[in-house]
PDB file of C-alpha atoms in Angstrom:
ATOM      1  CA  UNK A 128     137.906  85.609   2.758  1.00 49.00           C
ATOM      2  CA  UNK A 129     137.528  87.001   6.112  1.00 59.00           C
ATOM      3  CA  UNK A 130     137.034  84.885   9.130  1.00 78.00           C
ATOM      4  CA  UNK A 131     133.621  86.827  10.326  1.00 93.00           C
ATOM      5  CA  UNK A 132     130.862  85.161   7.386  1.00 97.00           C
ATOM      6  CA  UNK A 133     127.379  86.511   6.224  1.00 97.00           C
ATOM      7  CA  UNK A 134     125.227  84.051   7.087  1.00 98.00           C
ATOM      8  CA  UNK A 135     121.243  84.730   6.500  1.00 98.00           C
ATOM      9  CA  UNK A 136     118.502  82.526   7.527  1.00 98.00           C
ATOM     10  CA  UNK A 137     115.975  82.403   5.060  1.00 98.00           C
ATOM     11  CA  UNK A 138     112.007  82.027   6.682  1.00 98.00           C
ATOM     12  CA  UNK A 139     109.073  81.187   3.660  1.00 98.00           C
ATOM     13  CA  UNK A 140     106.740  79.193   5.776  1.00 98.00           C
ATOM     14  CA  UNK A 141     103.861  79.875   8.305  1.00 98.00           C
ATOM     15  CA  UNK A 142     105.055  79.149  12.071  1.00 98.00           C
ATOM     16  CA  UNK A 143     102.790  75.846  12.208  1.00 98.00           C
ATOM     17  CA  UNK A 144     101.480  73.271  10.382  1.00 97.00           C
ATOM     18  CA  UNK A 145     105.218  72.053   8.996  1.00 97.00           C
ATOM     19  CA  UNK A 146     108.170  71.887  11.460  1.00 97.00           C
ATOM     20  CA  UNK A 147     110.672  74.464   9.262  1.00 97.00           C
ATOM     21  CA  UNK A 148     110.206  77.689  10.871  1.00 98.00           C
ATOM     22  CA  UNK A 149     110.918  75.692  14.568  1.00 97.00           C
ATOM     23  CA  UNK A 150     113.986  73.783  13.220  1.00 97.00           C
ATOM     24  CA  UNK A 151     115.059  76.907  11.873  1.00 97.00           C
ATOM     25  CA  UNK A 152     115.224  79.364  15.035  1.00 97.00           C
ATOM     26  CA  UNK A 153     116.698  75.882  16.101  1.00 97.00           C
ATOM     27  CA  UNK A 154     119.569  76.693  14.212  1.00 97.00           C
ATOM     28  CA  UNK A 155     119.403  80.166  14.518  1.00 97.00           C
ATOM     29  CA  UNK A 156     120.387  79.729  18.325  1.00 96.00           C
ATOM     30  CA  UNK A 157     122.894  77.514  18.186  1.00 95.00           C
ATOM     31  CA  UNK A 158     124.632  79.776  15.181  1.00 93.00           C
ATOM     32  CA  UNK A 159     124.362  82.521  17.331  1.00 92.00           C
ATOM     33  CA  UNK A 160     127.636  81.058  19.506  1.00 93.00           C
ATOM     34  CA  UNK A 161     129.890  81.408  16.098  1.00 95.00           C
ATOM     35  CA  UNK A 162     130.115  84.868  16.430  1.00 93.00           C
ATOM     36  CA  UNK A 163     128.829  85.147  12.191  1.00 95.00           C
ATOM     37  CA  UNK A 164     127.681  88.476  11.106  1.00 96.00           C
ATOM     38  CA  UNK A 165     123.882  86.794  11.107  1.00 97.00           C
ATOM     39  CA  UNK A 166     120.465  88.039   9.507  1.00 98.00           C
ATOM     40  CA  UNK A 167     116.982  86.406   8.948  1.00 98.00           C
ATOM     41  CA  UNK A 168     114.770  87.234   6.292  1.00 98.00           C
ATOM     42  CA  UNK A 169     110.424  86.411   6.496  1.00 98.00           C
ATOM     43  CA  UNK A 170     108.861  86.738   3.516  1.00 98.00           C
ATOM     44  CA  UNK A 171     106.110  84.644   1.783  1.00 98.00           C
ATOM     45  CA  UNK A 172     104.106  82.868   4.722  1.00 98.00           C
ATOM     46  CA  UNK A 173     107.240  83.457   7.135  1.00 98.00           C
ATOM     47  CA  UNK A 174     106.379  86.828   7.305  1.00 98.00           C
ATOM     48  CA  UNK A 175     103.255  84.519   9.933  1.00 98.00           C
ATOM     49  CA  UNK A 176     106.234  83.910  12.216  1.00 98.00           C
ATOM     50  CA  UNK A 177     106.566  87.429  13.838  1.00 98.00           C
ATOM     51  CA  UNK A 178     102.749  87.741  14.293  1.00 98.00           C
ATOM     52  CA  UNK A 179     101.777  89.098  17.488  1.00 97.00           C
ATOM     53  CA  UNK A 180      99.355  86.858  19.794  1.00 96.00           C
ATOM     54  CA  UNK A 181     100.068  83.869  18.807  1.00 98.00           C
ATOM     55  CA  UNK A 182      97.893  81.411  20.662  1.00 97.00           C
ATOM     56  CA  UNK A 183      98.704  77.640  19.677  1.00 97.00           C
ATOM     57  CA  UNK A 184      96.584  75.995  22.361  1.00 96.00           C
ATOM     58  CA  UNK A 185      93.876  74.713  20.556  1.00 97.00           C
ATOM     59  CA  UNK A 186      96.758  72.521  17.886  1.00 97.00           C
ATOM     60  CA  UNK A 187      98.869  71.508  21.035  1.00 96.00           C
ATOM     61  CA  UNK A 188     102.144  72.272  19.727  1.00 96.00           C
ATOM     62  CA  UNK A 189     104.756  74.726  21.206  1.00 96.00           C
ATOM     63  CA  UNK A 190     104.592  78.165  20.881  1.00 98.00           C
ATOM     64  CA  UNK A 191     108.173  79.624  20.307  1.00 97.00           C
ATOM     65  CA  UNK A 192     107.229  83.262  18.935  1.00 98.00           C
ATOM     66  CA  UNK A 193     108.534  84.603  22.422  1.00 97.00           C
ATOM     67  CA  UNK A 194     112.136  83.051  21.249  1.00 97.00           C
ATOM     68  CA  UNK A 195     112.020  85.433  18.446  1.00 98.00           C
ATOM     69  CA  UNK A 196     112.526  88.286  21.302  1.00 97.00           C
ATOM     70  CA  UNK A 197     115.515  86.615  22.997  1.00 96.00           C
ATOM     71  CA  UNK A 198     117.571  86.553  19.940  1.00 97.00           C
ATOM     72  CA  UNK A 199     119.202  90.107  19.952  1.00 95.00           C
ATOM     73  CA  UNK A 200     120.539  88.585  23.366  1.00 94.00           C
ATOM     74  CA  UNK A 201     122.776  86.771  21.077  1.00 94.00           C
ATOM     75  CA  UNK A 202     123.573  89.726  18.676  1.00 94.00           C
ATOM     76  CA  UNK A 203     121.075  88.560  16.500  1.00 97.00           C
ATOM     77  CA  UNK A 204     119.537  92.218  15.584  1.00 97.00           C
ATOM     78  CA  UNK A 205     118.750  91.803  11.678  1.00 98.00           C
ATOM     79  CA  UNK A 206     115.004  91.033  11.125  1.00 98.00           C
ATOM     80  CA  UNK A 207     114.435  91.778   7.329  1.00 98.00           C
ATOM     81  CA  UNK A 208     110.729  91.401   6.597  1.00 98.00           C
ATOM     82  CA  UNK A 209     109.404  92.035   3.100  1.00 98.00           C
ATOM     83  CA  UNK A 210     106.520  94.943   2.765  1.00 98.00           C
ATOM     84  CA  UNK A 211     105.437  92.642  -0.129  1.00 98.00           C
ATOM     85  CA  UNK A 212     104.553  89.900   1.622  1.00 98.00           C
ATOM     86  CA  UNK A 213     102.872  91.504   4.453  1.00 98.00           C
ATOM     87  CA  UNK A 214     100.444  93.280   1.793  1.00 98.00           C
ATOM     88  CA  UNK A 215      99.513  90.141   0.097  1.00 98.00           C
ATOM     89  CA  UNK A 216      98.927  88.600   3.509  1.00 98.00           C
ATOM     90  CA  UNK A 217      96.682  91.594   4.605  1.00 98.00           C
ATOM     91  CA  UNK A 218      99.555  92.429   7.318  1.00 98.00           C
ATOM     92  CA  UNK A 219     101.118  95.445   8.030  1.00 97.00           C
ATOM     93  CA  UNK A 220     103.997  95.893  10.200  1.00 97.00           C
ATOM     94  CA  UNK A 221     101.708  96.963  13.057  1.00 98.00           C
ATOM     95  CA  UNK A 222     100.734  93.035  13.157  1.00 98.00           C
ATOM     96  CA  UNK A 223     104.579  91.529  14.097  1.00 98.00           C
ATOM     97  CA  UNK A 224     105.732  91.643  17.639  1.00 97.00           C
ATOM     98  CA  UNK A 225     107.789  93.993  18.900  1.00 97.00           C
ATOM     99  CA  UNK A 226     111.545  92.583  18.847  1.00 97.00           C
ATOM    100  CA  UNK A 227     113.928  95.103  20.409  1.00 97.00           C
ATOM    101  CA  UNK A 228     117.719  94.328  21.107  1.00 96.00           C
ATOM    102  CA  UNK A 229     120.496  97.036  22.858  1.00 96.00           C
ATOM    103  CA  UNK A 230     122.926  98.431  20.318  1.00 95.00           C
ATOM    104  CA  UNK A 231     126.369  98.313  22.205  1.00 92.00           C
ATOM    105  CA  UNK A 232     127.986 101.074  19.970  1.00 93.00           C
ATOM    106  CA  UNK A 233     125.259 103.212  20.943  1.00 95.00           C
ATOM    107  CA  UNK A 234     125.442 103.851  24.589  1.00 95.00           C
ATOM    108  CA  UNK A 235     122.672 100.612  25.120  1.00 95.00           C
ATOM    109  CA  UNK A 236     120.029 102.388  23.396  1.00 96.00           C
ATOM    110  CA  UNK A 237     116.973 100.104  22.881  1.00 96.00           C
ATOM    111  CA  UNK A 238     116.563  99.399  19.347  1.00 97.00           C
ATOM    112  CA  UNK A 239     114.080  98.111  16.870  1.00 97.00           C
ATOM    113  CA  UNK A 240     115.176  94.364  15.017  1.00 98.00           C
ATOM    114  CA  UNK A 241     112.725  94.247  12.411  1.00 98.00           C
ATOM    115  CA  UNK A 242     113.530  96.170   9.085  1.00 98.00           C
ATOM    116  CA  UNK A 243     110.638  95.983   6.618  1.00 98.00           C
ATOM    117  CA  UNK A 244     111.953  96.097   3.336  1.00 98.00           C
ATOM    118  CA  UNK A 245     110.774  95.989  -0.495  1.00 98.00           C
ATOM    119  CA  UNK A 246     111.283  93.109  -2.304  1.00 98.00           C
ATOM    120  CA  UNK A 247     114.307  94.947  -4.266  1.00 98.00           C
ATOM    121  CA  UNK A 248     115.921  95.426  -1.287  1.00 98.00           C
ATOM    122  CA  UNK A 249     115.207  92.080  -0.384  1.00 98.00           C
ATOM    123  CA  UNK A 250     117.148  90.662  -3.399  1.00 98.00           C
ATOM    124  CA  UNK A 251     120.169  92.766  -2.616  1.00 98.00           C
ATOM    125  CA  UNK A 252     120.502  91.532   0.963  1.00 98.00           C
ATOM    126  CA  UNK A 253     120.216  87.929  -0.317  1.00 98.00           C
ATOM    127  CA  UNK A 254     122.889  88.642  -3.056  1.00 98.00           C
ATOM    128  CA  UNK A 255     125.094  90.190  -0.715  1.00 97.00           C
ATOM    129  CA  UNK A 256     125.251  86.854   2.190  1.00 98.00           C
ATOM    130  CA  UNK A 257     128.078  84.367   1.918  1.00 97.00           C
ATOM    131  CA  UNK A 258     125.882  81.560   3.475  1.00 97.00           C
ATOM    132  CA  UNK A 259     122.399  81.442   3.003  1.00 98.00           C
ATOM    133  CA  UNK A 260     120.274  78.738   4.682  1.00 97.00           C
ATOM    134  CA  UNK A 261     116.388  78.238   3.565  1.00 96.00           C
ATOM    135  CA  UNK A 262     113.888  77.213   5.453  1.00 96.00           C
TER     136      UNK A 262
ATOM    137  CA  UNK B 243     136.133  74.645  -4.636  1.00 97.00           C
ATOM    138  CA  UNK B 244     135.205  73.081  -1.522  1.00 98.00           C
ATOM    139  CA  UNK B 245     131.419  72.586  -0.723  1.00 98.00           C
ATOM    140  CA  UNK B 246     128.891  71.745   1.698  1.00 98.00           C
ATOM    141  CA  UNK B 247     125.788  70.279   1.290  1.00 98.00           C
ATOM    142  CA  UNK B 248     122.551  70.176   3.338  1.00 98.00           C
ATOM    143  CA  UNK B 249     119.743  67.757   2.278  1.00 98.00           C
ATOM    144  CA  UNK B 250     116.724  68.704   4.200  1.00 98.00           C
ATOM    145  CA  UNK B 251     113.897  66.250   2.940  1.00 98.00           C
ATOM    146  CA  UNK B 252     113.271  62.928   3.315  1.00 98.00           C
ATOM    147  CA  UNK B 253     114.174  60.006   1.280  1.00 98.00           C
ATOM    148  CA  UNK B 254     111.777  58.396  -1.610  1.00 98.00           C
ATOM    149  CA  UNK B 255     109.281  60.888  -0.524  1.00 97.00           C
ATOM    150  CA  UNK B 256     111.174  63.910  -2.103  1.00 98.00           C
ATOM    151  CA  UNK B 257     114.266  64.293  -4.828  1.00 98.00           C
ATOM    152  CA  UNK B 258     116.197  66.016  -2.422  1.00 98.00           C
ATOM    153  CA  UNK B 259     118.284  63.220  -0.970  1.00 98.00           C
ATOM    154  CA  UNK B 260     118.754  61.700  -4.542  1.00 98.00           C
ATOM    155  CA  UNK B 261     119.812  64.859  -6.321  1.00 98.00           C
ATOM    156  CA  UNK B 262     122.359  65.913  -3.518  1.00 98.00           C
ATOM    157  CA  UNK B 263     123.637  62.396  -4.262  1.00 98.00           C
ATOM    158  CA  UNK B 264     124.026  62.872  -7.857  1.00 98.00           C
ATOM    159  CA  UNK B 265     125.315  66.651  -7.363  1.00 98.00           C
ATOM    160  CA  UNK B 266     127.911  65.104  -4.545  1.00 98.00           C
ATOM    161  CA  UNK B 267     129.596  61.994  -6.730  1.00 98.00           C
ATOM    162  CA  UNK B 268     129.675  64.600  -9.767  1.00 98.00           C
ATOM    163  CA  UNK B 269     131.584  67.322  -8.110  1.00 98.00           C
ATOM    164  CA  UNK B 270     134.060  65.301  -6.469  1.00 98.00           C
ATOM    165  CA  UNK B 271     134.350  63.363 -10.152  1.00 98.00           C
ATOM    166  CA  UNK B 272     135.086  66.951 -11.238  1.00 98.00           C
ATOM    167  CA  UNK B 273     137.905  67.359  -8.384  1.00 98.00           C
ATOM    168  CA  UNK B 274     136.038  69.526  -5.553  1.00 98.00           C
ATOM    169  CA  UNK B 275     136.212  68.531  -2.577  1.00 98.00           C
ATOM    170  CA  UNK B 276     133.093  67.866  -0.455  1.00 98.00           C
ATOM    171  CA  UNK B 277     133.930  67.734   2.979  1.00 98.00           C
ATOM    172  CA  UNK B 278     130.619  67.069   4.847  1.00 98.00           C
ATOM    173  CA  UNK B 279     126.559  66.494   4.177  1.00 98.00           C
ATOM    174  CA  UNK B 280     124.711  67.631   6.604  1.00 98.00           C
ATOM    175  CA  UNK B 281     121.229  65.860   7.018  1.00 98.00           C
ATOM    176  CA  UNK B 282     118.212  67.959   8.848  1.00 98.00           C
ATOM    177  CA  UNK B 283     114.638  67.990   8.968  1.00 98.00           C
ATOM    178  CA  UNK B 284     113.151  64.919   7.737  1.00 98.00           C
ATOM    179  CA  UNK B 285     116.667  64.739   5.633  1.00 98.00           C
ATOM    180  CA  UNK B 286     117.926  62.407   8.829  1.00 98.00           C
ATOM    181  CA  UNK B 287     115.793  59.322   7.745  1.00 98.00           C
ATOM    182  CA  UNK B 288     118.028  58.849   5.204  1.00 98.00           C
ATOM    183  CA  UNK B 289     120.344  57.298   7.915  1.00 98.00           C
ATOM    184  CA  UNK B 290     118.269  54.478   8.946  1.00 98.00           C
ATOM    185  CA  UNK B 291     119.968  50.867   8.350  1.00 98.00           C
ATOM    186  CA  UNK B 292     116.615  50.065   8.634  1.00 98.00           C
ATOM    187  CA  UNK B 293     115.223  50.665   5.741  1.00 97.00           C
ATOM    188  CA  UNK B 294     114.296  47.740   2.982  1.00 97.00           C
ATOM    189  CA  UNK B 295     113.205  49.310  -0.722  1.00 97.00           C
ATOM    190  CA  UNK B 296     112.031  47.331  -3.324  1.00 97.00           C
ATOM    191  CA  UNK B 297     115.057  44.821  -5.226  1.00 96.00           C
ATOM    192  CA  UNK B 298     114.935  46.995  -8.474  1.00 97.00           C
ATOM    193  CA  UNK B 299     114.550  50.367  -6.725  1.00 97.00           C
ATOM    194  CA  UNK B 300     117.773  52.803  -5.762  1.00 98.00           C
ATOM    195  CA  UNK B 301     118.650  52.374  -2.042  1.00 98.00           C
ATOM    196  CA  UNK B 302     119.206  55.759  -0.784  1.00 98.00           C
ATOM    197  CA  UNK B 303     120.849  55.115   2.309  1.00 98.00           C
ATOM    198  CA  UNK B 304     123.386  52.820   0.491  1.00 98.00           C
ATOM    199  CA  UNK B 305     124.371  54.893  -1.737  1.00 98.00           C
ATOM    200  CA  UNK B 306     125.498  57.590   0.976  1.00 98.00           C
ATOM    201  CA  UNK B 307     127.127  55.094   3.037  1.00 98.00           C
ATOM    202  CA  UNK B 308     129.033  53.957  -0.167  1.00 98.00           C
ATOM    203  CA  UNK B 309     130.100  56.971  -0.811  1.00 98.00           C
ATOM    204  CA  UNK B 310     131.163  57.670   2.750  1.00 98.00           C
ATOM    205  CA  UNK B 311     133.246  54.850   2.111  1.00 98.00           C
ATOM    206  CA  UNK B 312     134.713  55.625  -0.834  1.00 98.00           C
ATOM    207  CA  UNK B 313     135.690  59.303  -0.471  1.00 98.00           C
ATOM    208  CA  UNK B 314     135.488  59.902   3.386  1.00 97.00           C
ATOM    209  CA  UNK B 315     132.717  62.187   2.690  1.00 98.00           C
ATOM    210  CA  UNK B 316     131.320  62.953   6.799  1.00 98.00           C
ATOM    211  CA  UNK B 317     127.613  62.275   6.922  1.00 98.00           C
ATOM    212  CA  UNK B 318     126.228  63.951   9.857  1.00 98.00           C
ATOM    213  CA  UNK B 319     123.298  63.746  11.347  1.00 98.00           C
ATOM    214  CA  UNK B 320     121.905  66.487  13.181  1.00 98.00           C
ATOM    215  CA  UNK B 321     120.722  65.044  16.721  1.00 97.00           C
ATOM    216  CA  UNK B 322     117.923  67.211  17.558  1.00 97.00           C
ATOM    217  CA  UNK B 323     116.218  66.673  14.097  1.00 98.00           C
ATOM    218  CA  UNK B 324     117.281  62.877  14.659  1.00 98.00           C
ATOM    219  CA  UNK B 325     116.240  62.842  18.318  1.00 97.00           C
ATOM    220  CA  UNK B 326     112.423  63.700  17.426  1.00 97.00           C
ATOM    221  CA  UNK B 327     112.161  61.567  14.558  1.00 98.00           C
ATOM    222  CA  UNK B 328     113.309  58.071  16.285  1.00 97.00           C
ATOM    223  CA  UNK B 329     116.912  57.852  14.948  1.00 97.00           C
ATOM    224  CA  UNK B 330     119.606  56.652  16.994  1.00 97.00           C
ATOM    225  CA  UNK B 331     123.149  55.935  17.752  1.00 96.00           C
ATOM    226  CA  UNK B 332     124.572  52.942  19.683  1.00 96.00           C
ATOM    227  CA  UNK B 333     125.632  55.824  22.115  1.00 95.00           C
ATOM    228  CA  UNK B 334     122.429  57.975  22.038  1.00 94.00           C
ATOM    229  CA  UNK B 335     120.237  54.459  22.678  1.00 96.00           C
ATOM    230  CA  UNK B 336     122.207  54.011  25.395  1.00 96.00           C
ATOM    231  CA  UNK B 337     121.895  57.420  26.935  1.00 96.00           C
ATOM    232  CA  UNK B 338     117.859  57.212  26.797  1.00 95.00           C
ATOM    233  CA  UNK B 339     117.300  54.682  27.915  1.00 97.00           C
ATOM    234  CA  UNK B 340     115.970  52.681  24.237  1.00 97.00           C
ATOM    235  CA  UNK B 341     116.270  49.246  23.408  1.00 97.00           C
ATOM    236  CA  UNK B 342     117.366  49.557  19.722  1.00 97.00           C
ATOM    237  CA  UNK B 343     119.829  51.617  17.248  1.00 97.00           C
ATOM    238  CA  UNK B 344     119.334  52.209  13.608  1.00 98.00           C
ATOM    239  CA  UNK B 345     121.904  54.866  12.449  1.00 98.00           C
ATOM    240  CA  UNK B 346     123.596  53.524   9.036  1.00 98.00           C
ATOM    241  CA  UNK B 347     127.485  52.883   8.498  1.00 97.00           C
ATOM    242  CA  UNK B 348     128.920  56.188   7.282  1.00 98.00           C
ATOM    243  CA  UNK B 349     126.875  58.143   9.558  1.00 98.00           C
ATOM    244  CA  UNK B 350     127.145  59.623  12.627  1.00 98.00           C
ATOM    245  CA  UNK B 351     124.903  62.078  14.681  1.00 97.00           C
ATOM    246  CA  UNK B 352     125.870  65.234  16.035  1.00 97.00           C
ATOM    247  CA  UNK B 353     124.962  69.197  16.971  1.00 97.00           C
ATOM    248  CA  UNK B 354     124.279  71.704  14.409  1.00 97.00           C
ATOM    249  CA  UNK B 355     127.077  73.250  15.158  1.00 97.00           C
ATOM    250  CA  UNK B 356     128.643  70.974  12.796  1.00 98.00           C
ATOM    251  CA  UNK B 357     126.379  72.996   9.995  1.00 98.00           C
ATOM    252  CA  UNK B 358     127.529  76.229  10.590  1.00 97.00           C
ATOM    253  CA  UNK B 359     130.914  75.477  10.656  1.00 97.00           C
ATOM    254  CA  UNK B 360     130.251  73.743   7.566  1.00 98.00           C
ATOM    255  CA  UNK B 361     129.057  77.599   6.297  1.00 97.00           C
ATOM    256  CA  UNK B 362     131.999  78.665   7.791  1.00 97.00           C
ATOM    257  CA  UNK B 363     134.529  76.454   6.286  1.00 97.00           C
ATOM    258  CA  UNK B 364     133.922  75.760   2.917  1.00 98.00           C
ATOM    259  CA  UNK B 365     133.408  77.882  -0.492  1.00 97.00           C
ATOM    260  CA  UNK B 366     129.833  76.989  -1.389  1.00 97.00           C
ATOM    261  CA  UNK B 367     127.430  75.743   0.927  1.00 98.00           C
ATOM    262  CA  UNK B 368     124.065  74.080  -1.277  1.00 98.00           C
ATOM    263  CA  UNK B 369     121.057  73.267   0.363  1.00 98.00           C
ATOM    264  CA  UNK B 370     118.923  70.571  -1.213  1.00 98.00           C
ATOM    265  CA  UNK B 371     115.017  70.618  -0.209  1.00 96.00           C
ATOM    266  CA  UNK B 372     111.808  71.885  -1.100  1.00 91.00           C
TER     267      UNK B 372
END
């Protein structure tokens, strides 16, 4: 097995109301510094995480959405977000943020993170990760 | 096969803690090796010394710490997770500034680093939760 692992970060729940989708950016971060080949996947209610305009005054917790745009800072450039779950949700892709990160091997060019994907494709990613953490 | 585990729920209230327990003394009775659990989310109240179940109920934090014991299995608890939810070292009381400890024998806090390196490092890395 090769030094460099697939890890992908698994997101199923909405932003709030539980503290998974916090803890797991939380871990996200601090992965980013093992120099993994990483990826996250939203689907279910994590596909709630990469909404745009997210306001959390009115609960008084933390709004981390912004942290989501930082990440390809860190080479973390895979966003795989499943068309299923946006459609059940009502969502469409024109609803999530705009996350962006510079592709090196391409002269800096500005890039798009966020890959929606069916949920066949979906599968395939997952089966094709050495590590895959759920939150 | 070496593997890691990562028990992400808290004790008595959900499984997750008991079945990683039952998966962990069954694989290493079967010869893997199981280097590390890693305890996050409400997973790191499973560490507290303090806690006092009922006489004819399991005691979850026990049975980790005896199995610590027994095959040097590293519980660790992930200090940000462990931070918000009141669970401390001798060190980390210390450090802030709080008048009591309650981290378990067998367990020690640390970063999450310590999980992905776990990913990194072993065959198999199972993640017990909801």
């Amino acid at each position: 097995m090769s030094d460099i692992k697939k890890f992908l970060y698994v997101n199923r729940r909405a932003p709030y109301g539980t503290i998974y989708a916090l803890e797991s950016l939380e871990v996200v971060l601090i992965g980013a510094a093992f120099d993994q080949d990483v990826s996250l996947a939203f689907l279910d209610d994590g596909v709630f995480q990469l909404t745009k305009g997210q306001n959390t005054d009115g609960i008084g917790v933390k709004n981390f959405s912004p942290t989501f745009r930082a990440l390809g800072d860190y080479e973390v450039t895979k966003f795989y977000v499943e068309r299923e779950s946006l459609a059940e949700r009502g969502l469409t892709e024109a609803d999530l943020q705009e996350i962006t990160y510079e592709d090196e091997d391409d002269d800096w060019a500005e890039k798009p993170s966020i890959r929606v994907v069916g949920r066949d494709e979906m599968a395939a990613i997952m089966a094709d990760q050495d590590v895959v953490l759920s939150f | 096969m070496k593997i890691g585990v990562v028990i992400s729920e808290g004790p008595y209230t959900h499984q997750a803690a008991d079945t990683a327990y039952h998966f962990v003394k069954s694989a290493l009775a079967k010869g893997h090796e199981v280097p590390r659990v890693f305890f996050y989310h409400d997973g790191v109240n499973v560490s507290t010394r303090l806690s006092i179940p009922p006489q004819d109920e399991r005691h979850i934090q026990k049975n980790w710490s005896a199995l610590a014991a027994e095959h040097g299995v590293d519980l660790v608890v992930c200090i940000a997770a462990a931070q918000r939810r009141g669970l401390l070292d001798e060190n980390e009381a210390t450090r802030q500034g709080k008048d009591a400890n309650n981290i378990a024998e067998g367990f020690r806090i640390s970063g999450l680093g310590q999980l992905i390196e776990m990913g990194i490092q072993t065959d198999r890395l199972v993640m017990f939760g909801d």
